[in-house]
Amino acid sequence: MRVLLSSRALRATVLNKICVCQRVYSSSQAAVECIAPLFQTVPETPQPITTKISGTIPAWIRGSLLRNGPGRFEFGNDKYNHWFDGMALLHRFNIQNGSVTYMSKFLQSDSYTKNKKENRIVVSEFGTLAMPDPCMSLFDRFKSKFKMTSTDNCSVNYVLYKGDYYVSTETNYMIKVDPETLNTLEKVNWSKFVAVNGATAHPHYDPDGTVYNMGNSYGKDGIRYNIIRVPTQTSSSGESLEGAQVVCSIEPEKKMKPAYYHSFGMSENYVVFVEQPLRLNIMKILLSQIQGKSFSGIMSWEPELDTVFHVVNKHSGEKHPVTFHTKAFSTFHQINAFEDQGCIVLDLCCQDDGGAVELFELQNLRKSGHALNEIYKQVAKAYPRRFVLPLDIKAKEDVVTQPLNYTTATAAKKADGKVWCSHENLHDHTLDLLGLEFPQINYAKYNTKKYRFLYGCGFQHLVGDSLIKLDVETKKAKIWKEEGFYPSEPIFVPYPNSVEEDDGVLLSAVLTPDQNKSTFLVILDAKDFTEMARAEVPVQIPYGFHGMFVPQST
């Protein structure tokens, strides 16, 4: 223990030199806490370590919370520019018999191992362009500018295909991992199984194990958004994506400026793709390597464009003939979608400004005091909104309808054949200052079904600083918050043989930039949103993205 405390004290000194974490006070402004330590490199913890338990962890919780996110932000003298660039660090909180152990390992991707071997950044990431090897000849360095390679730094999420666990990002690679040891296994290239150049890190799952995802293709027919279906195991070969096929291809509204998307909606019979005005500039992609620029500058927010909902029958691949339009918004995460009375009800976390990605550069996240507060002011908050897409509208006249009596969301048929949709806010004023992101539901039982409860993080600033339970019927919220701590995406784990929708617990890794305090795993009762227990971890953990709970097999 003495060694551990000494190490933590030394680390606190180093981090305080990197970022002077001052609290700035004025008569009109509350304290602004520096959050830089949440975005600093940490060592991995390859062997499980015990945690200090407060409260009582129910004995029925048996399994592991797996989390993914950036954990290393430099190699040698080279430093990454953007939070999204950091090398993937995999985390496992194993819960057994009322106790918790923690471990973490860096994903042994090709990107990580090459960078480590060279002790510099040799693979470009979203916001960081790798520089050519200084030992190259002038001719070789020139040629390298025309060589575009995708990173396999799968730092976004855990996904499940045919019973196997993978970590994923948004390129054409995902990597199989062992959920118990966190060991890196095999790398999988989407393009070897289906004609796409990548896939999202947020697939959807049918009860029978069929998986749906989306990915772009760039071919002779131009750019397409593709809906992908991966069937359940079809043979004994064990190929990860065997049988994958494109169900439907959708042409972008602007051919050289396709929309960026991080997730999509899925109901029982339909996939809903949200084509938003956050656009990728293909010409900038082609020129980025030549001009010595990273990919972070290829996206632009174009609010003069509509946001368009494309509806596709996920079984037949038939695209619905009506296009659904609404005012410009950006979205990263779908909440849920279900069918009711001939309509698709689609719930999303929406922002009215799509230019926030660049704010997550590490130089911004590591600011303090007034400078950090100025960054906070520029971040557009995301709010849960409901749209209703009536599938049976056929009349050509201009008709305004409120298709469902339990929502104020409307749809208006225009003379040009478009249907204009207006949303319903799913929250009251309680969340005005917080917003809500990293949405989760009781997915196993209520995905594609009418539901009531939504869980997520409140983002009053740049990262989650509270946990939220939202009743989408009453719009009332319950909030868990502890000053100076930053919770991660809450994962719902149902009680055995649960009956009601919110019968279960929520798991969240709660982090702190204060080196004198402990990170912990919190367990909340999902029904009354009270804390049941926490497990304090004696090491620092950087702020990450997504994860899942893996029940212990019986």
Coordinates of C-alpha atoms in Angstrom, one line a residue:
M1 CA 0.0 0.0 0.0
R2 CA 2.9 2.4 0.7
V3 CA 4.1 1.9 -2.8
L4 CA 0.7 2.5 -4.3
L5 CA 0.2 5.7 -2.3
S6 CA 3.7 6.9 -3.2
S7 CA 3.0 6.3 -6.9
R8 CA -0.3 8.1 -6.7
A9 CA 1.3 11.1 -5.0
L10 CA 4.0 11.3 -7.6
R11 CA 1.5 11.0 -10.4
A12 CA -0.5 13.8 -8.8
T13 CA 2.6 16.1 -8.8
V14 CA 3.2 15.4 -12.5
L15 CA -0.3 16.0 -13.6
N16 CA -0.5 19.2 -11.6
K17 CA 2.6 20.4 -13.5
I18 CA 1.0 19.5 -16.8
C19 CA -2.2 21.4 -16.0
V20 CA -2.4 23.9 -13.2
C21 CA -5.8 22.8 -11.9
Q22 CA -7.0 26.1 -10.4
R23 CA -10.5 26.9 -9.3
V24 CA -11.5 30.3 -10.4
Y25 CA -14.0 32.2 -8.4
S26 CA -15.9 35.4 -8.9
S27 CA -19.0 37.0 -7.6
S28 CA -21.0 35.7 -10.6
Q29 CA -19.3 32.4 -11.5
A30 CA -19.0 29.1 -9.7
A31 CA -15.8 27.2 -9.4
V32 CA -14.5 25.7 -12.6
E33 CA -12.6 22.4 -12.0
C34 CA -9.8 21.4 -14.3
I35 CA -10.6 17.9 -15.8
A36 CA -7.2 17.4 -17.5
P37 CA -6.3 14.3 -15.5
L38 CA -9.3 12.5 -17.0
F39 CA -7.5 12.8 -20.4
Q40 CA -4.0 11.7 -19.5
T41 CA -2.1 8.5 -20.2
V42 CA -2.4 5.9 -17.5
P43 CA -0.6 2.5 -17.1
E44 CA -2.6 -0.6 -17.7
T45 CA -3.6 -2.9 -14.8
P46 CA -3.1 -6.3 -16.4
Q47 CA -3.9 -8.4 -13.2
P48 CA -7.1 -8.1 -11.3
I49 CA -6.9 -5.9 -8.2
T50 CA -9.4 -5.8 -5.3
T51 CA -11.6 -2.8 -4.6
K52 CA -12.9 -1.3 -1.4
I53 CA -16.7 -1.9 -1.0
S54 CA -19.1 0.5 0.6
G55 CA -22.7 -0.6 0.9
T56 CA -24.0 -4.0 -0.2
I57 CA -23.7 -5.4 -3.7
P58 CA -26.6 -7.8 -4.4
A59 CA -25.3 -11.4 -4.6
W60 CA -27.3 -12.0 -7.8
I61 CA -25.1 -9.6 -9.8
R62 CA -22.5 -12.0 -11.3
G63 CA -20.6 -10.9 -14.4
S64 CA -18.4 -8.1 -15.8
L65 CA -18.9 -4.5 -16.8
L66 CA -16.6 -4.1 -19.8
R67 CA -15.6 -0.5 -20.8
N68 CA -13.7 0.9 -23.7
G69 CA -12.0 4.3 -24.4
P70 CA -8.8 6.2 -25.0
G71 CA -6.0 5.5 -22.5
R72 CA -2.7 6.6 -24.1
F73 CA -2.2 10.0 -25.6
E74 CA 1.5 10.1 -26.7
F75 CA 4.4 8.0 -28.0
G76 CA 7.9 9.4 -27.4
N77 CA 7.8 13.1 -28.2
D78 CA 4.7 12.8 -30.4
K79 CA 1.4 13.7 -28.8
Y80 CA -2.2 13.2 -30.1
N81 CA -4.3 16.2 -30.8
H82 CA -7.8 14.9 -30.1
W83 CA -9.5 12.9 -27.4
F84 CA -10.8 10.4 -30.0
D85 CA -7.2 9.6 -31.1
G86 CA -6.0 8.0 -27.8
M87 CA -5.1 4.3 -27.9
A88 CA -7.8 2.0 -26.7
L89 CA -7.6 0.9 -23.1
L90 CA -10.0 -2.0 -22.2
H91 CA -11.4 -2.2 -18.7
R92 CA -13.1 -5.0 -16.8
F93 CA -15.0 -4.7 -13.5
N94 CA -15.7 -8.2 -12.4
I95 CA -18.5 -8.6 -9.9
Q96 CA -18.8 -11.9 -7.9
N97 CA -20.3 -12.7 -4.5
G98 CA -20.6 -9.1 -3.4
S99 CA -17.0 -8.1 -4.3
V100 CA -15.4 -6.4 -7.3
T101 CA -12.1 -6.6 -9.0
Y102 CA -10.7 -4.3 -11.6
M103 CA -8.2 -4.8 -14.5
S104 CA -7.3 -3.0 -17.7
K105 CA -5.2 -3.8 -20.8
F106 CA -4.2 -1.8 -23.8
L107 CA -5.7 -3.2 -27.0
Q108 CA -2.8 -4.7 -29.0
S109 CA -3.9 -3.3 -32.3
D110 CA -1.5 -2.9 -35.2
S111 CA -1.7 0.9 -34.6
Y112 CA -0.7 0.5 -30.9
T113 CA 2.1 -2.0 -31.5
K114 CA 3.6 0.0 -34.4
N115 CA 3.5 3.2 -32.5
K116 CA 5.1 1.6 -29.5
K117 CA 7.8 -0.1 -31.5
E118 CA 8.8 3.1 -33.2
N119 CA 8.2 5.2 -30.1
R120 CA 6.4 7.8 -32.2
I121 CA 3.0 8.1 -33.8
V122 CA 3.2 6.2 -37.1
V123 CA -0.6 5.6 -37.8
S124 CA -2.8 8.6 -38.3
E125 CA -5.9 9.0 -36.2
F126 CA -9.0 11.2 -36.5
G127 CA -7.4 14.4 -35.3
T128 CA -3.7 13.6 -35.6
L129 CA -1.7 13.1 -38.8
A130 CA 1.3 10.7 -38.5
M131 CA 4.5 12.2 -39.8
P132 CA 6.7 10.3 -42.3
D133 CA 9.7 8.4 -40.9
P134 CA 12.5 11.0 -40.8
C135 CA 14.8 8.2 -42.1
M136 CA 12.9 7.9 -45.3
S137 CA 14.2 9.2 -48.6
L138 CA 12.7 12.3 -50.0
F139 CA 10.9 10.2 -52.7
D140 CA 9.5 7.7 -50.2
R141 CA 8.2 10.5 -48.0
F142 CA 6.5 12.0 -51.0
K143 CA 4.9 8.6 -51.8
S144 CA 3.7 8.2 -48.3
K145 CA 1.4 11.3 -48.7
F146 CA -0.7 9.3 -51.2
K147 CA -1.0 6.2 -49.0
M148 CA -4.2 6.2 -47.0
T149 CA -4.6 3.6 -44.3
S150 CA -7.4 3.1 -41.7
T151 CA -6.6 2.8 -38.1
D152 CA -7.5 -0.3 -36.2
N153 CA -7.5 1.6 -32.9
C154 CA -10.9 0.2 -31.8
S155 CA -11.5 2.5 -28.8
V156 CA -15.3 3.2 -29.0
N157 CA -17.4 0.2 -27.9
Y158 CA -17.8 -3.5 -27.3
V159 CA -20.0 -5.4 -29.9
L160 CA -21.3 -8.9 -30.1
Y161 CA -21.3 -11.0 -33.3
K162 CA -22.3 -14.7 -33.2
G163 CA -21.5 -15.1 -29.5
D164 CA -18.0 -13.5 -29.8
Y165 CA -16.9 -10.2 -28.3
Y166 CA -15.2 -7.5 -30.4
V167 CA -14.1 -3.9 -29.8
S168 CA -15.0 -1.5 -32.5
T169 CA -14.5 2.0 -33.9
E170 CA -15.9 3.4 -37.2
T171 CA -13.3 2.2 -39.7
N172 CA -13.3 -1.1 -41.6
Y173 CA -11.7 -3.0 -38.7
M174 CA -12.9 -4.5 -35.5
I175 CA -10.9 -6.7 -33.1
K176 CA -12.0 -9.8 -31.3
V177 CA -11.1 -9.9 -27.6
D178 CA -11.4 -12.3 -24.7
P179 CA -13.9 -10.7 -22.3
E180 CA -12.4 -12.4 -19.2
T181 CA -8.6 -11.8 -19.8
L182 CA -9.0 -8.7 -22.1
N183 CA -6.4 -10.3 -24.4
T184 CA -6.4 -9.2 -28.0
L185 CA -7.3 -12.0 -30.4
E186 CA -7.9 -11.6 -34.1
K187 CA -8.5 -8.5 -36.3
V188 CA -11.5 -8.6 -38.6
N189 CA -11.8 -6.6 -41.8
W190 CA -15.4 -5.8 -42.7
S191 CA -14.5 -5.3 -46.4
K192 CA -13.5 -9.0 -46.8
F193 CA -17.1 -10.1 -46.0
V194 CA -19.3 -7.3 -47.4
A195 CA -18.7 -4.3 -49.7
V196 CA -18.5 -1.6 -47.1
N197 CA -15.6 0.6 -46.0
G198 CA -16.5 0.5 -42.3
A199 CA -19.3 0.1 -39.8
T200 CA -20.7 1.9 -36.8
A201 CA -19.7 0.9 -33.3
H202 CA -23.5 0.8 -32.4
P203 CA -25.1 -2.2 -34.0
H204 CA -28.6 -3.4 -33.1
Y205 CA -29.5 -6.9 -32.2
D206 CA -32.7 -9.0 -32.9
P207 CA -33.7 -11.5 -30.2
D208 CA -32.5 -14.4 -32.4
G209 CA -29.0 -13.0 -32.6
T210 CA -29.3 -11.4 -36.0
V211 CA -27.2 -8.2 -36.0
Y212 CA -27.9 -5.0 -38.1
N213 CA -25.4 -2.3 -38.7
M214 CA -24.6 0.5 -41.2
G215 CA -21.5 1.4 -43.2
N216 CA -20.5 3.5 -46.2
S217 CA -19.2 2.3 -49.5
Y218 CA -17.1 4.3 -51.9
G219 CA -17.2 2.5 -55.3
K220 CA -17.8 2.9 -59.0
D221 CA -21.5 3.7 -58.4
G222 CA -20.5 6.5 -56.1
I223 CA -21.0 6.8 -52.3
R224 CA -23.7 4.9 -50.6
Y225 CA -25.1 4.4 -47.1
N226 CA -25.5 0.7 -46.6
I227 CA -27.7 -1.2 -44.2
I228 CA -25.9 -4.5 -43.2
R229 CA -27.4 -7.7 -41.8
V230 CA -25.2 -10.3 -40.1
P231 CA -27.1 -13.6 -39.5
T232 CA -26.7 -15.9 -36.6
Q233 CA -24.1 -18.7 -36.9
T234 CA -24.7 -20.5 -40.2
S235 CA -21.9 -23.1 -40.1
S236 CA -19.2 -24.6 -37.9
S237 CA -16.5 -22.4 -39.5
G238 CA -16.9 -19.8 -36.9
E239 CA -16.2 -16.9 -39.3
S240 CA -17.1 -13.7 -37.5
L241 CA -19.0 -12.0 -40.3
E242 CA -19.8 -15.0 -42.5
G243 CA -23.1 -14.4 -44.4
A244 CA -23.1 -10.7 -43.9
Q245 CA -25.0 -8.8 -46.7
V246 CA -26.0 -5.4 -47.7
V247 CA -29.8 -5.2 -47.2
C248 CA -30.3 -1.8 -48.8
S249 CA -28.1 1.0 -50.2
I250 CA -29.1 4.6 -49.9
E251 CA -27.8 7.4 -52.1
P252 CA -26.6 10.6 -50.3
E253 CA -28.6 13.8 -50.8
K254 CA -25.3 15.5 -51.7
K255 CA -23.0 13.0 -53.6
M256 CA -19.7 14.6 -52.5
K257 CA -20.8 15.4 -49.0
P258 CA -22.3 12.4 -47.3
A259 CA -23.6 12.7 -43.8
Y260 CA -21.6 11.5 -40.8
Y261 CA -23.5 9.1 -38.5
H262 CA -22.5 7.3 -35.3
S263 CA -25.7 5.2 -34.8
F264 CA -29.1 4.5 -36.4
G265 CA -32.6 3.6 -35.3
M266 CA -34.2 0.1 -35.5
S267 CA -37.7 -1.0 -34.8
E268 CA -39.1 -4.5 -35.1
N269 CA -39.4 -4.3 -38.9
Y270 CA -37.6 -1.2 -40.0
V271 CA -34.2 0.5 -40.0
V272 CA -34.3 4.3 -39.7
F273 CA -31.2 6.1 -41.0
V274 CA -30.8 9.8 -40.0
E275 CA -29.1 11.8 -42.7
Q276 CA -28.0 14.8 -40.8
P277 CA -26.4 18.1 -41.9
L278 CA -23.1 17.1 -40.3
R279 CA -21.3 16.4 -43.5
L280 CA -18.1 14.7 -44.7
N281 CA -16.3 16.5 -47.5
I282 CA -14.9 13.9 -49.9
M283 CA -12.6 16.3 -51.6
K284 CA -11.0 17.3 -48.3
I285 CA -10.6 13.6 -47.5
L286 CA -8.7 13.0 -50.7
L287 CA -6.6 16.1 -50.2
S288 CA -5.9 15.7 -46.5
Q289 CA -2.9 13.5 -46.8
I290 CA -1.3 15.6 -49.6
Q291 CA -1.9 18.8 -47.6
G292 CA -0.6 17.3 -44.4
K293 CA -3.9 17.6 -42.5
S294 CA -5.8 15.3 -40.2
F295 CA -9.3 14.0 -40.9
S296 CA -10.8 16.1 -38.1
G297 CA -11.2 19.0 -40.6
I298 CA -13.2 17.0 -43.1
M299 CA -16.5 17.5 -41.3
S300 CA -18.7 20.6 -41.6
W301 CA -22.0 21.6 -40.0
E302 CA -24.4 22.8 -42.7
P303 CA -27.6 23.9 -40.9
E304 CA -29.2 25.2 -44.1
L305 CA -29.9 21.5 -44.9
D306 CA -32.8 19.5 -43.6
T307 CA -32.3 16.4 -41.4
V308 CA -33.8 13.5 -43.4
F309 CA -35.1 10.2 -42.0
H310 CA -34.8 7.2 -44.4
V311 CA -37.0 4.2 -43.6
V312 CA -36.1 0.8 -44.9
N313 CA -37.8 -2.5 -44.4
K314 CA -35.0 -4.5 -42.7
H315 CA -36.4 -7.9 -44.0
S316 CA -37.0 -7.1 -47.6
G317 CA -34.6 -4.2 -48.1
E318 CA -37.4 -2.1 -49.6
K319 CA -37.0 1.7 -49.0
H320 CA -40.1 3.5 -48.0
P321 CA -41.2 5.9 -50.8
V322 CA -41.8 8.9 -48.6
T323 CA -38.9 10.9 -47.3
F324 CA -39.3 12.4 -43.8
H325 CA -37.7 15.8 -43.1
T326 CA -37.2 18.0 -40.1
K327 CA -35.2 21.1 -39.2
A328 CA -31.4 20.7 -38.9
F329 CA -30.1 18.9 -35.9
S330 CA -27.2 16.6 -35.2
T331 CA -27.3 13.3 -33.3
F332 CA -24.8 10.7 -32.1
H333 CA -27.0 8.3 -30.2
Q334 CA -30.4 6.7 -30.9
I335 CA -32.4 5.9 -27.8
N336 CA -35.1 3.5 -29.0
A337 CA -37.6 3.0 -31.9
F338 CA -40.8 1.1 -32.0
E339 CA -43.9 0.7 -34.2
D340 CA -47.4 1.7 -33.2
Q341 CA -50.6 2.3 -35.1
G342 CA -48.9 2.4 -38.5
C343 CA -46.1 4.7 -37.3
I344 CA -42.5 4.5 -36.3
V345 CA -41.8 6.3 -33.0
L346 CA -38.1 7.3 -33.0
D347 CA -36.4 8.7 -30.0
L348 CA -33.0 10.4 -30.3
C349 CA -30.5 12.6 -28.4
C350 CA -30.4 15.7 -30.5
Q351 CA -28.2 18.8 -30.6
D352 CA -29.2 22.0 -32.5
D353 CA -25.6 22.6 -33.4
G354 CA -23.3 20.0 -35.0
G355 CA -20.0 21.8 -34.6
A356 CA -19.0 20.4 -31.2
V357 CA -16.6 17.7 -32.3
E358 CA -13.6 20.0 -32.7
L359 CA -14.1 21.2 -29.1
F360 CA -12.9 17.8 -27.8
E361 CA -9.3 18.5 -28.9
L362 CA -7.0 17.7 -26.0
Q363 CA -5.7 21.2 -25.7
N364 CA -9.3 22.3 -24.9
L365 CA -10.0 19.4 -22.4
R366 CA -6.8 20.3 -20.6
K367 CA -7.6 23.9 -20.0
S368 CA -8.4 25.3 -16.6
G369 CA -10.2 28.2 -15.0
H370 CA -11.7 30.9 -17.2
A371 CA -10.3 29.3 -20.4
L372 CA -12.1 26.0 -19.7
N373 CA -15.3 27.8 -18.8
E374 CA -15.2 29.5 -22.2
I375 CA -15.0 26.1 -23.9
Y376 CA -18.0 24.9 -21.8
K377 CA -20.1 27.8 -23.2
Q378 CA -19.5 26.6 -26.8
V379 CA -20.8 23.1 -26.3
A380 CA -24.3 22.5 -27.6
K381 CA -26.3 20.2 -25.2
A382 CA -28.1 17.1 -26.4
Y383 CA -31.7 16.6 -25.4
P384 CA -34.0 13.6 -25.8
R385 CA -36.6 14.1 -28.5
R386 CA -39.4 12.1 -30.1
F387 CA -40.3 12.0 -33.8
V388 CA -43.2 10.1 -35.3
L389 CA -43.0 8.8 -38.9
P390 CA -46.4 7.8 -40.2
L391 CA -45.9 5.1 -42.8
D392 CA -49.3 5.2 -44.3
I393 CA -49.4 8.8 -45.5
K394 CA -50.4 8.8 -49.2
A395 CA -52.4 11.9 -49.8
K396 CA -50.7 14.7 -51.8
E397 CA -52.4 17.5 -50.1
D398 CA -50.9 19.5 -47.3
V399 CA -52.1 17.8 -44.2
V400 CA -50.9 18.3 -40.6
T401 CA -51.4 15.3 -38.4
Q402 CA -50.7 14.3 -34.9
P403 CA -50.7 10.6 -35.5
L404 CA -50.5 9.3 -31.9
N405 CA -52.5 10.6 -29.0
Y406 CA -49.7 10.2 -26.4
T407 CA -47.2 12.4 -28.2
T408 CA -47.3 16.0 -29.5
A409 CA -44.9 15.1 -32.3
T410 CA -46.5 15.9 -35.7
A411 CA -46.1 15.1 -39.4
A412 CA -47.1 17.4 -42.3
K413 CA -47.6 16.2 -45.8
K414 CA -46.3 18.7 -48.3
A415 CA -47.2 19.2 -52.0
D416 CA -43.7 18.0 -53.1
G417 CA -44.3 14.7 -51.4
K418 CA -42.1 15.3 -48.5
V419 CA -43.3 14.8 -44.9
W420 CA -42.2 17.5 -42.5
C421 CA -41.9 16.3 -38.9
S422 CA -41.8 18.3 -35.7
H423 CA -40.5 16.7 -32.5
E424 CA -41.7 16.4 -28.9
N425 CA -39.3 17.1 -26.1
L426 CA -39.1 14.2 -23.8
H427 CA -37.8 16.2 -20.8
D428 CA -39.0 19.0 -18.5
H429 CA -37.0 22.0 -17.4
T430 CA -35.1 19.9 -14.9
L431 CA -32.7 18.9 -17.7
D432 CA -32.4 22.3 -19.4
L433 CA -28.9 22.9 -17.9
L434 CA -27.8 19.3 -18.1
G435 CA -28.9 17.8 -21.4
L436 CA -28.7 14.0 -21.7
E437 CA -26.2 11.8 -23.6
F438 CA -25.0 8.2 -23.5
P439 CA -28.6 6.9 -23.5
Q440 CA -29.4 3.4 -22.3
I441 CA -32.6 1.5 -21.8
N442 CA -33.6 -2.0 -20.6
Y443 CA -32.4 -3.2 -24.1
A444 CA -33.0 -6.9 -23.7
K445 CA -36.7 -6.5 -23.1
Y446 CA -37.6 -3.1 -24.5
N447 CA -35.5 -2.6 -27.6
T448 CA -37.9 -2.0 -30.6
K449 CA -40.8 -1.9 -28.1
K450 CA -42.8 0.8 -26.4
Y451 CA -40.9 1.7 -23.3
R452 CA -41.0 4.2 -20.4
F453 CA -37.6 4.6 -18.8
L454 CA -34.4 6.1 -20.2
Y455 CA -31.0 6.3 -18.4
G456 CA -28.0 8.5 -19.3
C457 CA -25.4 11.0 -18.3
G458 CA -26.1 14.7 -17.7
F459 CA -23.5 16.8 -19.6
Q460 CA -23.5 20.2 -18.0
H461 CA -20.0 20.6 -19.3
L462 CA -17.7 18.6 -21.7
V463 CA -18.1 15.2 -20.0
G464 CA -20.8 13.5 -18.0
D465 CA -21.1 14.9 -14.5
S466 CA -24.4 13.3 -13.3
L467 CA -26.5 10.2 -13.9
I468 CA -30.1 10.6 -15.0
K469 CA -33.2 8.4 -15.0
L470 CA -35.9 9.9 -17.2
D471 CA -39.6 8.9 -17.4
V472 CA -40.4 9.6 -21.0
E473 CA -44.2 9.5 -20.2
T474 CA -44.2 12.1 -17.4
K475 CA -40.9 13.8 -18.5
K476 CA -39.8 13.8 -14.9
A477 CA -36.1 13.0 -14.1
K478 CA -34.2 11.6 -11.1
I479 CA -30.6 12.7 -10.8
W480 CA -27.6 11.2 -9.1
K481 CA -24.6 13.5 -8.7
E482 CA -21.5 13.8 -6.6
E483 CA -19.5 17.0 -6.8
G484 CA -16.1 16.6 -8.4
F485 CA -16.9 13.2 -9.9
Y486 CA -17.7 12.3 -13.5
P487 CA -19.8 9.2 -14.2
S488 CA -19.7 7.2 -17.4
E489 CA -22.5 5.7 -19.5
P490 CA -24.9 3.8 -17.1
I491 CA -25.4 0.2 -18.1
F492 CA -28.7 -1.4 -17.1
V493 CA -28.6 -4.9 -15.6
P494 CA -32.1 -6.5 -15.0
Y495 CA -33.0 -8.5 -11.8
P496 CA -33.3 -12.2 -12.4
N497 CA -36.9 -12.9 -13.5
S498 CA -37.7 -9.2 -13.5
V499 CA -41.3 -8.1 -14.2
E500 CA -41.3 -4.3 -14.4
E501 CA -39.3 -2.3 -16.8
D502 CA -37.0 -0.7 -14.2
D503 CA -36.5 -3.8 -12.1
G504 CA -32.7 -3.9 -12.0
V505 CA -29.5 -1.9 -11.3
L506 CA -27.4 0.6 -13.1
L507 CA -23.6 0.3 -13.3
S508 CA -21.3 3.3 -13.9
A509 CA -17.6 3.9 -13.5
V510 CA -17.4 7.3 -11.7
L511 CA -14.1 9.1 -12.2
T512 CA -12.4 12.1 -10.6
P513 CA -9.6 14.4 -11.6
D514 CA -8.7 14.9 -8.0
Q515 CA -5.7 12.7 -7.3
N516 CA -6.5 12.5 -3.6
K517 CA -9.9 10.9 -4.2
S518 CA -10.7 7.5 -5.6
T519 CA -12.4 6.4 -8.8
F520 CA -15.3 4.0 -8.1
L521 CA -17.9 1.7 -9.7
V522 CA -21.3 2.8 -8.5
I523 CA -24.3 0.5 -8.3
L524 CA -27.7 2.3 -8.3
D525 CA -31.1 0.8 -7.8
A526 CA -32.7 1.6 -11.2
K527 CA -36.2 2.0 -9.7
D528 CA -35.7 4.6 -7.0
F529 CA -32.2 5.7 -8.3
T530 CA -30.5 5.4 -4.9
E531 CA -27.0 4.2 -4.4
M532 CA -26.8 0.6 -3.3
A533 CA -23.0 0.2 -3.2
R534 CA -19.7 1.5 -4.6
A535 CA -16.4 -0.2 -5.2
E536 CA -13.4 2.1 -4.9
V537 CA -10.6 1.5 -7.4
P538 CA -7.0 2.3 -6.2
V539 CA -5.8 3.5 -9.7
Q540 CA -6.7 6.3 -12.0
I541 CA -9.0 5.7 -15.0
P542 CA -9.3 8.0 -18.0
Y543 CA -12.7 9.1 -19.2
G544 CA -14.0 6.7 -21.9
F545 CA -16.9 6.0 -24.2
H546 CA -19.1 2.9 -24.2
G547 CA -19.3 -0.7 -22.9
M548 CA -21.6 -3.6 -21.9
F549 CA -22.4 -6.0 -19.1
V550 CA -21.4 -9.6 -19.7
P551 CA -23.3 -12.0 -17.4
Q552 CA -21.4 -14.9 -15.9
S553 CA -22.2 -18.1 -17.8
T554 CA -23.7 -20.8 -15.8

